[in-house]
Coordinates of N, CA and C in Angstrom, one line a residue:
M1 N 66.1 98.2 76.1 CA 66.7 97.6 77.2 C 68.2 97.6 77.1
S2 N 68.9 98.1 78.1 CA 70.3 98.1 78.1 C 70.9 97.0 79.0
T3 N 72.0 96.5 78.7 CA 72.6 95.4 79.5 C 73.6 96.1 80.5
P4 N 73.7 95.6 81.7 CA 74.6 96.3 82.7 C 76.0 96.1 82.2
S5 N 76.8 97.1 82.3 CA 78.2 97.0 82.0 C 79.0 96.8 83.2
S6 N 80.1 96.2 83.1 CA 81.0 96.0 84.3 C 81.8 97.2 84.5
S7 N 82.0 97.6 85.8 CA 82.8 98.8 86.1 C 83.7 98.4 87.3
V8 N 84.8 99.2 87.3 CA 85.8 99.0 88.4 C 86.0 100.3 89.1
S9 N 86.0 100.3 90.4 CA 86.1 101.5 91.2 C 87.1 101.2 92.4
S10 N 87.9 102.3 92.7 CA 88.8 102.1 93.9 C 88.1 102.7 95.1
V11 N 88.3 102.1 96.2 CA 87.8 102.5 97.5 C 88.8 103.5 98.1
A12 N 88.4 104.7 98.5 CA 89.3 105.7 99.0 C 90.1 105.2 100.2
K13 N 91.4 105.6 100.3 CA 92.2 105.3 101.5 C 92.5 103.8 101.7
S14 N 92.5 103.1 100.6 CA 92.9 101.7 100.8 C 93.4 101.2 99.4
N15 N 93.9 100.0 99.4 CA 94.3 99.4 98.1 C 93.3 98.4 97.6
T16 N 92.1 98.5 98.1 CA 91.0 97.6 97.7 C 90.4 98.1 96.4
I17 N 90.2 97.2 95.5 CA 89.5 97.5 94.2 C 88.3 96.7 94.2
V18 N 87.1 97.4 93.9 CA 85.8 96.7 93.9 C 85.4 96.6 92.4
I19 N 85.2 95.4 92.0 CA 84.7 95.1 90.6 C 83.2 94.9 90.7
D20 N 82.4 95.7 90.1 CA 81.0 95.6 90.2 C 80.4 95.2 88.8
D21 N 79.7 94.1 88.8 CA 79.2 93.6 87.5 C 77.8 94.2 87.2
G22 N 77.3 95.1 88.1 CA 76.0 95.8 87.9 C 74.8 95.0 88.3
K23 N 74.9 93.8 88.8 CA 73.8 93.0 89.2 C 73.3 93.3 90.6
D24 N 74.1 92.9 91.6 CA 73.8 93.3 93.0 C 75.1 93.2 93.8
E25 N 75.0 93.6 95.0 CA 76.2 93.7 95.9 C 76.8 92.4 96.2
S26 N 76.0 91.3 96.2 CA 76.5 90.0 96.5 C 77.5 89.4 95.5
T27 N 77.5 90.0 94.3 CA 78.4 89.5 93.2 C 79.6 90.4 93.1
Q28 N 79.8 91.4 93.9 CA 81.0 92.2 93.8 C 82.3 91.5 94.3
I29 N 83.3 91.7 93.6 CA 84.6 91.0 93.9 C 85.6 92.1 94.4
C30 N 86.2 91.8 95.5 CA 87.2 92.7 96.1 C 88.6 92.1 95.9
K31 N 89.5 92.9 95.4 CA 90.9 92.5 95.3 C 91.7 93.6 96.0
V32 N 92.8 93.2 96.6 CA 93.7 94.1 97.3 C 95.0 94.2 96.4
A33 N 95.2 95.5 96.0 CA 96.4 95.7 95.2 C 97.6 95.8 96.0
P34 N 98.7 95.2 95.6 CA 100.0 95.3 96.4 C 100.5 96.7 96.6
A35 N 101.1 97.0 97.7 CA 101.6 98.3 98.0 C 102.9 98.5 97.2
R36 N 103.1 99.7 96.7 CA 104.3 99.9 95.9 C 105.6 100.0 96.8
K37 N 106.7 99.6 96.2 CA 108.0 99.6 96.9 C 108.4 101.1 97.0
L38 N 109.0 101.4 98.2 CA 109.5 102.7 98.4 C 110.9 102.7 97.8
R39 N 111.1 103.6 96.8 CA 112.4 103.6 96.1 C 113.4 104.6 96.5
S40 N 113.0 105.7 97.1 CA 114.0 106.7 97.5 C 114.9 106.2 98.6
I41 N 116.1 106.7 98.5 CA 117.1 106.3 99.6 C 116.8 106.9 100.9
V42 N 116.0 108.0 100.9 CA 115.6 108.6 102.2 C 114.8 107.7 103.1
W43 N 114.1 106.7 102.5 CA 113.3 105.8 103.3 C 114.1 104.9 104.2
E44 N 115.5 104.9 104.0 CA 116.3 104.1 104.9 C 116.5 104.8 106.2
E45 N 116.1 106.1 106.3 CA 116.3 106.9 107.5 C 114.9 107.4 108.0
F46 N 113.8 106.9 107.4 CA 112.5 107.3 107.9 C 111.7 106.0 108.0
D47 N 110.7 106.0 108.9 CA 109.7 104.9 109.0 C 108.4 105.5 108.5
K48 N 107.8 104.7 107.6 CA 106.5 105.2 107.1 C 105.4 104.4 107.8
K49 N 104.5 105.2 108.5 CA 103.4 104.6 109.3 C 102.2 105.5 109.1
K50 N 101.1 104.9 109.5 CA 99.8 105.6 109.5 C 99.5 106.1 110.9
D51 N 99.0 107.3 111.0 CA 98.6 107.8 112.3 C 97.2 107.3 112.7
E52 N 96.7 107.7 113.8 CA 95.4 107.2 114.3 C 94.2 107.6 113.4
K53 N 94.4 108.6 112.5 CA 93.4 108.9 111.6 C 93.6 108.3 110.2
G54 N 94.6 107.5 110.1 CA 94.9 106.7 108.8 C 95.7 107.5 107.8
V55 N 96.3 108.6 108.3 CA 97.1 109.5 107.4 C 98.5 109.0 107.4
D56 N 99.1 108.9 106.2 CA 100.5 108.4 106.1 C 101.5 109.4 106.7
K57 N 102.4 109.0 107.5 CA 103.4 109.8 108.2 C 104.8 109.2 107.9
A58 N 105.8 110.1 107.8 CA 107.2 109.7 107.7 C 107.8 110.1 109.0
I59 N 108.4 109.2 109.7 CA 109.0 109.5 111.0 C 110.5 109.3 111.0
C60 N 111.3 110.4 111.3 CA 112.7 110.4 111.2 C 113.2 109.4 112.3
I61 N 114.1 108.4 111.9 CA 114.5 107.4 112.9 C 115.6 108.0 113.9
H62 N 116.1 109.2 113.6 CA 117.1 109.8 114.5 C 116.4 110.7 115.5
C63 N 115.5 111.6 115.1 CA 115.0 112.6 116.1 C 113.5 112.4 116.3
K64 N 112.9 111.4 115.7 CA 111.4 111.0 115.8 C 110.5 112.1 115.4
E65 N 110.9 113.1 114.6 CA 110.0 114.1 114.1 C 109.1 113.6 113.0
N66 N 107.9 114.0 113.0 CA 106.9 113.5 112.0 C 106.8 114.5 110.8
F67 N 106.6 113.9 109.7 CA 106.5 114.6 108.4 C 105.3 113.9 107.6
D68 N 104.8 114.7 106.7 CA 103.8 114.1 105.8 C 104.4 113.1 104.9
G69 N 103.9 111.8 105.0 CA 104.4 110.7 104.2 C 103.6 110.3 103.0
K70 N 102.7 111.2 102.6 CA 101.8 110.9 101.5 C 102.6 110.8 100.2
S71 N 102.4 109.8 99.4 CA 103.2 109.5 98.3 C 103.2 110.6 97.2
T72 N 102.1 111.4 97.2 CA 102.1 112.5 96.2 C 102.9 113.7 96.6
N73 N 103.4 113.7 97.8 CA 104.2 114.9 98.3 C 105.7 114.8 98.0
G74 N 106.1 113.7 97.5 CA 107.5 113.5 97.2 C 108.4 113.3 98.4
T75 N 109.7 113.4 98.2 CA 110.6 113.2 99.3 C 111.6 114.3 99.5
S76 N 111.5 115.4 98.8 CA 112.4 116.5 98.9 C 112.4 117.1 100.3
H77 N 111.3 117.2 100.9 CA 111.2 117.7 102.3 C 111.8 116.8 103.3
L78 N 111.8 115.5 103.0 CA 112.5 114.5 103.9 C 114.0 114.6 103.7
R79 N 114.4 114.8 102.5 CA 115.9 114.9 102.2 C 116.4 116.2 102.9
S80 N 115.7 117.3 102.8 CA 116.1 118.5 103.4 C 116.2 118.4 104.9
H81 N 115.3 117.7 105.5 CA 115.3 117.4 107.0 C 116.6 116.7 107.4
L82 N 117.0 115.7 106.6 CA 118.2 114.9 106.9 C 119.4 115.7 106.9
K83 N 119.5 116.8 106.0 CA 120.6 117.7 105.9 C 120.8 118.5 107.2
R84 N 119.7 118.8 107.9 CA 119.7 119.6 109.1 C 119.4 118.9 110.4
C85 N 119.1 117.6 110.3 CA 118.8 116.9 111.5 C 119.9 116.8 112.5
S86 N 119.8 117.4 113.7 CA 120.9 117.5 114.7 C 121.2 116.2 115.3
R87 N 120.3 115.2 115.3 CA 120.6 113.9 115.9 C 121.2 112.9 115.0
R88 N 121.2 113.2 113.7 CA 121.7 112.3 112.7 C 123.2 112.3 112.7
V89 N 123.8 111.1 112.8 CA 125.3 110.9 112.7 C 125.7 111.0 111.3
K90 N 126.5 112.0 110.9 CA 126.9 112.2 109.6 C 127.9 111.1 109.2
P91 N 127.8 110.5 108.0 CA 128.8 109.6 107.5 C 130.2 110.2 107.5
G92 N 131.2 109.5 108.0 CA 132.6 110.0 107.9 C 132.9 110.8 109.2
S93 N 132.0 111.1 110.0 CA 132.3 111.9 111.2 C 132.3 111.0 112.4
G94 N 133.2 111.2 113.3 CA 133.3 110.4 114.5 C 134.5 109.7 114.8

């Protein structure tokens, strides 16, 4: 006879962590992990939002163009957009 071991699993597309003690569903504990801080300077010029399907999007605050905002994609594509964004007011110009 084996004893049930405790396991931890993450629920996809959320910060919820379910801790299962192996007994039954009524004893599961759900904890919400805090969202990570956005560290790149490009996030000062983009809004990070979820679309109607729950996919992360980065929206340029100057031209309102949508980009993939998934954390695993990095920020190089956002930085490149800022270099060529026609509606962005360049620092020192004007």
